[in-house]
Coordinates of C-alpha atoms and ligand atoms in Angstrom, one line a residue:
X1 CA 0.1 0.7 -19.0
X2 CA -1.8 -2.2 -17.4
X3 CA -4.3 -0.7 -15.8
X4 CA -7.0 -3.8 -14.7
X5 CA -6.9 -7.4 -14.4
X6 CA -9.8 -10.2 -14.6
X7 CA -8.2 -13.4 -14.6
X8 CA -5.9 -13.7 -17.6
X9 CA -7.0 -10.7 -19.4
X10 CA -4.9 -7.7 -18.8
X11 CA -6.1 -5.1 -19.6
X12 CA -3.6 -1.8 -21.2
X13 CA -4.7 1.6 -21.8
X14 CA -2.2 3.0 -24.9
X15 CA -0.1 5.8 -23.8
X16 CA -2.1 7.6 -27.3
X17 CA -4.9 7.7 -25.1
X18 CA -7.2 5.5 -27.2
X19 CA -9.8 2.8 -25.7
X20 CA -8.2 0.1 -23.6
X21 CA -6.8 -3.5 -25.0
X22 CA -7.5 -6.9 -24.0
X23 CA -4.3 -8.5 -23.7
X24 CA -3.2 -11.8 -23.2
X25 CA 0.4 -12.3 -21.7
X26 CA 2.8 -14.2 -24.6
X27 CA 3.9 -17.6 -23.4
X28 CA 7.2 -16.4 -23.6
X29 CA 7.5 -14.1 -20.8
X30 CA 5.5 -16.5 -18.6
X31 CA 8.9 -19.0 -19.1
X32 CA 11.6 -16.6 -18.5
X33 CA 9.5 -15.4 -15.1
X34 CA 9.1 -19.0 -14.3
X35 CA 12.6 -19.7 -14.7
X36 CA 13.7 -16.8 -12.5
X37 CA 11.6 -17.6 -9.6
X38 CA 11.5 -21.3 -10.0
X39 CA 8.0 -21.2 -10.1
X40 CA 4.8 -19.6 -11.3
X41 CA 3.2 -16.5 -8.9
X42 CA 0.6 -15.5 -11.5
X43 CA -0.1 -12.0 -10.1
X44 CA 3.6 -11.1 -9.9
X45 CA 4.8 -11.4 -13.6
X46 CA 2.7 -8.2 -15.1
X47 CA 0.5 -6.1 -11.9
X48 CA -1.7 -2.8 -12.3
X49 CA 0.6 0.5 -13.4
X50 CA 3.3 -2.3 -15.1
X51 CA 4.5 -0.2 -18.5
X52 CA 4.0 -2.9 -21.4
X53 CA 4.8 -3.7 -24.9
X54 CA 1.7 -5.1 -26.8
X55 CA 1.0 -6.1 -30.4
X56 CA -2.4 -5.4 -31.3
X57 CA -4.3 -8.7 -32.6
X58 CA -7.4 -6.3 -33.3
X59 CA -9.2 -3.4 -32.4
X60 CA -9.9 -4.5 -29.0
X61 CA -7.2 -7.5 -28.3
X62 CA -3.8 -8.1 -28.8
X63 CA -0.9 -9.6 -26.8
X64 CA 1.6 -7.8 -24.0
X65 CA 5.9 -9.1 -25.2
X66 CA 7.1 -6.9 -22.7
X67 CA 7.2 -5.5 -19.9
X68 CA 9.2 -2.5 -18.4
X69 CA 11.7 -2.3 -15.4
X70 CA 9.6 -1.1 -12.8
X71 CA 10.5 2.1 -11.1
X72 CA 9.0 1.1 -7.5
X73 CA 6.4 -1.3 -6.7
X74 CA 4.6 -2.0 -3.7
X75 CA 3.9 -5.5 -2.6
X76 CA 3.3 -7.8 0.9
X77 CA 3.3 -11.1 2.2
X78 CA 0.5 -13.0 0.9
X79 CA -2.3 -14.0 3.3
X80 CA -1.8 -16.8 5.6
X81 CA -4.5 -19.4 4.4
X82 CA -5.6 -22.3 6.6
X83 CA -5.9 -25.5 5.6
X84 CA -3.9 -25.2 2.2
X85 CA -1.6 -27.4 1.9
X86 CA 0.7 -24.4 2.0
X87 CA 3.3 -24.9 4.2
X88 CA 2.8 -21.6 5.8
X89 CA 5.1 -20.3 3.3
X90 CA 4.1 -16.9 2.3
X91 CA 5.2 -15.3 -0.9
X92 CA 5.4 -11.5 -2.1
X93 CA 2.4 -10.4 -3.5
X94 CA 3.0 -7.5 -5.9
X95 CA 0.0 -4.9 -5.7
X96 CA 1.1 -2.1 -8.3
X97 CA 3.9 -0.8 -9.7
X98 CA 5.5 2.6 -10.4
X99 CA 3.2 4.6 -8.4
X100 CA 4.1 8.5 -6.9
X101 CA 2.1 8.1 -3.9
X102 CA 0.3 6.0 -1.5
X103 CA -3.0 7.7 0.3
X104 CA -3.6 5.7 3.6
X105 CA -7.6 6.7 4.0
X106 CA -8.3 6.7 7.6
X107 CA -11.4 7.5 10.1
X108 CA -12.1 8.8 13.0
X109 CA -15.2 6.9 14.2
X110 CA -16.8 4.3 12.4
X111 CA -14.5 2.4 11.8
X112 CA -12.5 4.1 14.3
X113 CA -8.9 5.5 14.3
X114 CA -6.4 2.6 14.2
X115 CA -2.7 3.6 14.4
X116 CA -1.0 0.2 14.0
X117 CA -2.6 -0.4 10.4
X118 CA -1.2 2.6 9.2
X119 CA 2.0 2.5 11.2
X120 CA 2.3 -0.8 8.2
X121 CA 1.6 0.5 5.5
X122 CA 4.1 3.7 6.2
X123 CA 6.7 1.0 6.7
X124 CA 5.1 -0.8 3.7
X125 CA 5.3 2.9 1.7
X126 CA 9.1 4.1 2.9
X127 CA 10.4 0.4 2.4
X128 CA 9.3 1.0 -1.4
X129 CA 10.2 4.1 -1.8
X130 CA 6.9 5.4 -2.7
X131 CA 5.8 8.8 -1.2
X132 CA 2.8 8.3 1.5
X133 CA -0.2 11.0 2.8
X134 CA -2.1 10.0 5.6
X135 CA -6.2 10.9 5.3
X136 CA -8.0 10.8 8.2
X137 CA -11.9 11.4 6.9
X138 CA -15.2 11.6 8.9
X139 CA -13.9 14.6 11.2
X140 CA -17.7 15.7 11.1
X141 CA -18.0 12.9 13.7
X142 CA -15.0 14.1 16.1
X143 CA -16.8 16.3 18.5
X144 CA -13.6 16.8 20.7
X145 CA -10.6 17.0 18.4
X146 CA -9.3 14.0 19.7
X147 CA -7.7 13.4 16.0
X148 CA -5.9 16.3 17.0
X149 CA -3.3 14.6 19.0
X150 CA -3.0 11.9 15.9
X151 CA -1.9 14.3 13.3
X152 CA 0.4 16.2 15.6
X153 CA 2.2 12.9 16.3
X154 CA 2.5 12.7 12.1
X155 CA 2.9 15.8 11.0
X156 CA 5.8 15.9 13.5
X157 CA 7.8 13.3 12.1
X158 CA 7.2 14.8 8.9
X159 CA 3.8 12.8 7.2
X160 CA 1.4 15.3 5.4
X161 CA -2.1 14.4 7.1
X162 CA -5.0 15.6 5.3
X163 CA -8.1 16.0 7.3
X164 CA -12.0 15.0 5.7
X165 CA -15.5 15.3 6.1
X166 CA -18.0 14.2 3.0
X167 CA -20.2 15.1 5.7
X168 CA -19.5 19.0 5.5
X169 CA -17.5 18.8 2.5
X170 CA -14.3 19.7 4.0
X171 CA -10.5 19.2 3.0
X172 CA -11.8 17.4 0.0
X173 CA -10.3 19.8 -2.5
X174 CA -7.2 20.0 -0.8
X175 CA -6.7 16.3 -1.3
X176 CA -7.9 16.2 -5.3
X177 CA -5.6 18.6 -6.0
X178 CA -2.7 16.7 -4.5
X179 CA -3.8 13.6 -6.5
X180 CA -3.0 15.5 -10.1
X181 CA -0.5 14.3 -12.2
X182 CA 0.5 11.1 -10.2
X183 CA -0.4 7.4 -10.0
X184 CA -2.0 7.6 -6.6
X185 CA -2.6 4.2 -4.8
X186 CA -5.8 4.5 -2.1
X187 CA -5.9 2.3 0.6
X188 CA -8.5 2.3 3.3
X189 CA -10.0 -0.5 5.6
X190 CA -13.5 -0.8 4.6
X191 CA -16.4 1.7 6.1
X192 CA -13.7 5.0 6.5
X193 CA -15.6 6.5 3.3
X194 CA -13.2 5.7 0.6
X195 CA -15.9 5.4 -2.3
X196 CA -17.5 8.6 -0.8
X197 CA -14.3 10.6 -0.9
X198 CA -13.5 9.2 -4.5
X199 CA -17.1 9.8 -5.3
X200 CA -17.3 13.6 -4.3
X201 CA -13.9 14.5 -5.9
X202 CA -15.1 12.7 -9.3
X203 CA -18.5 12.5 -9.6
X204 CA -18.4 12.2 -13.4
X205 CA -16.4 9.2 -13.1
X206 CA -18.6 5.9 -13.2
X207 CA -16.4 4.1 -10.4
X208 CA -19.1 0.7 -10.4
X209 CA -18.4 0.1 -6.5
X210 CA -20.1 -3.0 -6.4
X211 CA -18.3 -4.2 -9.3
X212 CA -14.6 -3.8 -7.8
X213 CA -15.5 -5.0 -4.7
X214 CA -14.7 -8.4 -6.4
X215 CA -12.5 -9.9 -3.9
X216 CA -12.0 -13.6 -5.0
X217 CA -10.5 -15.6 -2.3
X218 CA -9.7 -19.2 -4.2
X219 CA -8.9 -21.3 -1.8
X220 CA -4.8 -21.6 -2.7
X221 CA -4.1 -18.3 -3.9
X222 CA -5.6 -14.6 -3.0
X223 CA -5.7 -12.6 -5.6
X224 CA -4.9 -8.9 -5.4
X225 CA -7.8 -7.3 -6.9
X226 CA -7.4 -4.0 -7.6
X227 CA -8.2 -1.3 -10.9
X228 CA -7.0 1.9 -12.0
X229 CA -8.8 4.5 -12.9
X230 CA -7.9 8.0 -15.4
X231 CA -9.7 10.4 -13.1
X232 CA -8.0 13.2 -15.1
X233 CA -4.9 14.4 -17.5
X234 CA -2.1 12.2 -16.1
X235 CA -4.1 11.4 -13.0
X236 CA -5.0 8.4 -12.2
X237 CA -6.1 6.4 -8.5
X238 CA -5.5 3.1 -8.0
X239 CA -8.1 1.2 -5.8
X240 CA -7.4 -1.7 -3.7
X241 CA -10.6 -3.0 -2.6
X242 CA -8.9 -6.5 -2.3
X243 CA -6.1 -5.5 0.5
X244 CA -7.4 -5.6 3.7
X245 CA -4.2 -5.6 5.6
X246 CA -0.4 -5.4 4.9
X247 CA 2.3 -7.7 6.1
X248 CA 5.4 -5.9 4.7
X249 CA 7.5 -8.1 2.6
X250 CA 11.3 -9.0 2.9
X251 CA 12.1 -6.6 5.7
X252 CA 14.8 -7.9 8.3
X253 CA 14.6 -7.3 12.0
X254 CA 17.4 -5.0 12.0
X255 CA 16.1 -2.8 8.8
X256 CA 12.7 -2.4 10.0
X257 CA 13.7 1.0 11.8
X258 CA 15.4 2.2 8.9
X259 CA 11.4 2.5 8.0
X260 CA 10.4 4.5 10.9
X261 CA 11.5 7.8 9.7
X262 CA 12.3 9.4 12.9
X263 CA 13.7 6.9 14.1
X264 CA 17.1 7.2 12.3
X265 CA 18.8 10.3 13.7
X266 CA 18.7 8.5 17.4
X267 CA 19.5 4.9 15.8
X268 CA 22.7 6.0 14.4
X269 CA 24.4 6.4 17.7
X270 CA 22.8 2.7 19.2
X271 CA 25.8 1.2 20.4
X272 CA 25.3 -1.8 18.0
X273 CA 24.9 -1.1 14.6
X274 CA 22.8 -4.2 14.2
X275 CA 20.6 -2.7 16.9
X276 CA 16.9 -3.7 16.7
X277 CA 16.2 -1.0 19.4
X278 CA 14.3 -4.0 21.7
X279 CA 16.5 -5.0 24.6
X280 CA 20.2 -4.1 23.4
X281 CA 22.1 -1.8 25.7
X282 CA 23.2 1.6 24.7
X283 CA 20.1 1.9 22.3
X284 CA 19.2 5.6 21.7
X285 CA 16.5 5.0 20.5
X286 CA 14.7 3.5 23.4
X287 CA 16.4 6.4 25.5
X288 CA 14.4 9.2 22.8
X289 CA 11.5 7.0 23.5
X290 CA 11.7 7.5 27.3
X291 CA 12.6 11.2 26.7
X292 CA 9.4 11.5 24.7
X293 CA 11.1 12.6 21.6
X294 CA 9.6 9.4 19.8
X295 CA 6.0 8.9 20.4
X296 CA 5.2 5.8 22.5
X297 CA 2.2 5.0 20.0
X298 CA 5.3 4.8 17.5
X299 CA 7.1 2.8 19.3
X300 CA 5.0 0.3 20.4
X301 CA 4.0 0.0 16.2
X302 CA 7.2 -0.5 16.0
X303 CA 7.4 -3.7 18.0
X304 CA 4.2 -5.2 17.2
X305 CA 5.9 -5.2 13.3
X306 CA 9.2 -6.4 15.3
X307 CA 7.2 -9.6 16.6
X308 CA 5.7 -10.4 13.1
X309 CA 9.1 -10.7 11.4
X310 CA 10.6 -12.7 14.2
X311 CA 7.8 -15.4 13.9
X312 CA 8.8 -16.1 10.6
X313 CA 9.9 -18.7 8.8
X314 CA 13.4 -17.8 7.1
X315 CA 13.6 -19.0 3.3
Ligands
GDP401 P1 -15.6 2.6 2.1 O1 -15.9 1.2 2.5 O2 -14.3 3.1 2.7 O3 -15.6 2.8 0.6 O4 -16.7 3.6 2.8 P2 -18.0 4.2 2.2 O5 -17.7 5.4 1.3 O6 -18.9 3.2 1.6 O7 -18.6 4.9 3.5 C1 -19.0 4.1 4.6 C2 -20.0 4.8 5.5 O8 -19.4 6.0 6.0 C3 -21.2 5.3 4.6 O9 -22.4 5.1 5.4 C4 -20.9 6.8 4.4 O10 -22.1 7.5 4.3 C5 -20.2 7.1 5.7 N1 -19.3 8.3 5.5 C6 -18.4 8.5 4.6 N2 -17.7 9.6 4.7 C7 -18.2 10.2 5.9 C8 -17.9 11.4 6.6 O11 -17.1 12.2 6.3 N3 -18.6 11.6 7.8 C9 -19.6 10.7 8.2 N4 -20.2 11.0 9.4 N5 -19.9 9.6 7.5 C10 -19.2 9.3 6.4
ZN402 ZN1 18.8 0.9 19.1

């Protein structure tokens, strides 16, 4: 399993457990993804939690031949960058494959508490079919349980939210012990104590912050950078210190509620089945909105992701 990437090295840890391998990718698979694809998207052919076949060159090096169907993978558009050259075109961008869950690490102060981020990345999560949690750390700092009202609005509709504090060392256990066994993938906008709460739960685990903070930005291309690390039998968390937002990637207008999971009892009865639940008469869903049996906050996710797709370019 790939489990870190620098460049052109990938980097596999043998299912036998033994020390990791520096890998090279063999020129072969680099032509058959070119010819699929017409072109060359470097981080797409072989990404972190990929299941590979490698022929060892050495102790320490060899070469990856294969690499395994993936069973889910999550991925987004890649970042808009100015002044490319680019054409505004924006590919998929594969951040991991075959993961179990997705923890969307949130605060409540400090950074604070921001909805509409994590309203993507659910989308992002139930478009891959990957299972997301929702923490919401730093409740030391939330004096009048305003977070409260947040996780009722989740939990409602069915999300496990998981509530922190490194502060007084609360709900931290709870969370380690849902990471075992799985490929976990942590996301978190910077400053909501991501590195603290991995920090606490594995202190014997060197995690070299500074060093995975490595965001390389090169002008044409953004590189996902992001590492996996065995923080136990079968446990492993993959860190994405190089994601800063999510665009969702090859969602239509008329799917997108398909992602909002309570959405879908209401939607089925929308007069039109193409119904992007906006302005077409007879939609139910707007009516459960006005009813209050979806949340407004929801809602109002909803179109703000509804906007994004319509401004693009179809390719
Ligand atoms: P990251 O950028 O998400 O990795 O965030 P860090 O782990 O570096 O934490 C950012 C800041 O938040 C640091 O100053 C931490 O001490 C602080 N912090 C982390 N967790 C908590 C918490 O539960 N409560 C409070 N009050 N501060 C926290
Ligand atoms: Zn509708």
């Amino acid at each position: 399993m790939i489990c870190r990437i620098e460049s052109k090295d990938y980097y596999v840890i043998p299912l036998n457990g033994n020390n990791e391998v520096r890998c090279s990718l063999k020129g072969k698979l680099k032509n058959d993804f070119r010819l699929k694809r017409g072109k060359l998207y470097k981080t797409d052919i072989a990404v972190i939690g990929d299941y590979v076949d490698f022929e060892k060159a050495d102790e320490n090096s060899g070469v990856i031949s294969g690499i395994e169907e993936r069973d889910n993978y999550i991925s987004r558009k890649s970042p808009k960058i100015k002044g490319s050259g680019y054409r505004g075109e924006r590919l998929e961008q594969v951040i991991a494959a075959n993961v179990d869950a997705l923890f969307i690490i949130s605060s409540v102060a400090l950074p604070y508490f921001n909805n509409k981020v994590i309203d993507r990345f659910l989308v992002t999560a139930e478009s891959s079919g990957i299972k997301p949690y929702l923490i919401i750390n730093k409740t030391d700092l939330d004096k009048e349980n305003l977070i409260d009202e947040w996780t009722a609005i989740y939990e409602n509709i069915g999300y496990k939210v998981f509530k922190s504090s490194i502060v007084n060392n609360s709900g931290v256990a709870e969370i380690k012990k849902m990471l075992e066994g799985k490929k976990n993938l942590f996301w978190g906008q910077s400053g909501v104590g991501k590195s603290s709460l991995l920090n606490k739960m594995y202190p014997e685990v060197n995690l070299g912050v500074g060093e995975i903070s490595n965001f390389t930005d090169k002008g044409k291309h953004t590189t996902v950078t992001s590492i996996m690390i065995e923080s136990g039998k079968n446990t492993y968390i993959i860190d994405t210190p190089g994601v800063r937002e999510i665009d969702p990637y090859g969602i239509r207008k008329e799917d997108l509620g398909h992602y909002f999971i309570e959405f879908s009892e209401y939607a089925s009865n929308c007069r039109f089945n193409t119904c992007t639940h906006y302005h077409e008469p007879g939609c139910q869903v707007i009516e459960a909105v006005e009813n209050n049996n979806i949340s407004p906050e929801r809602y109002d996710s909803y179109l703000r992701i509804l906007e994004t797709i319509e401004q693009d370019i179809v390719f």
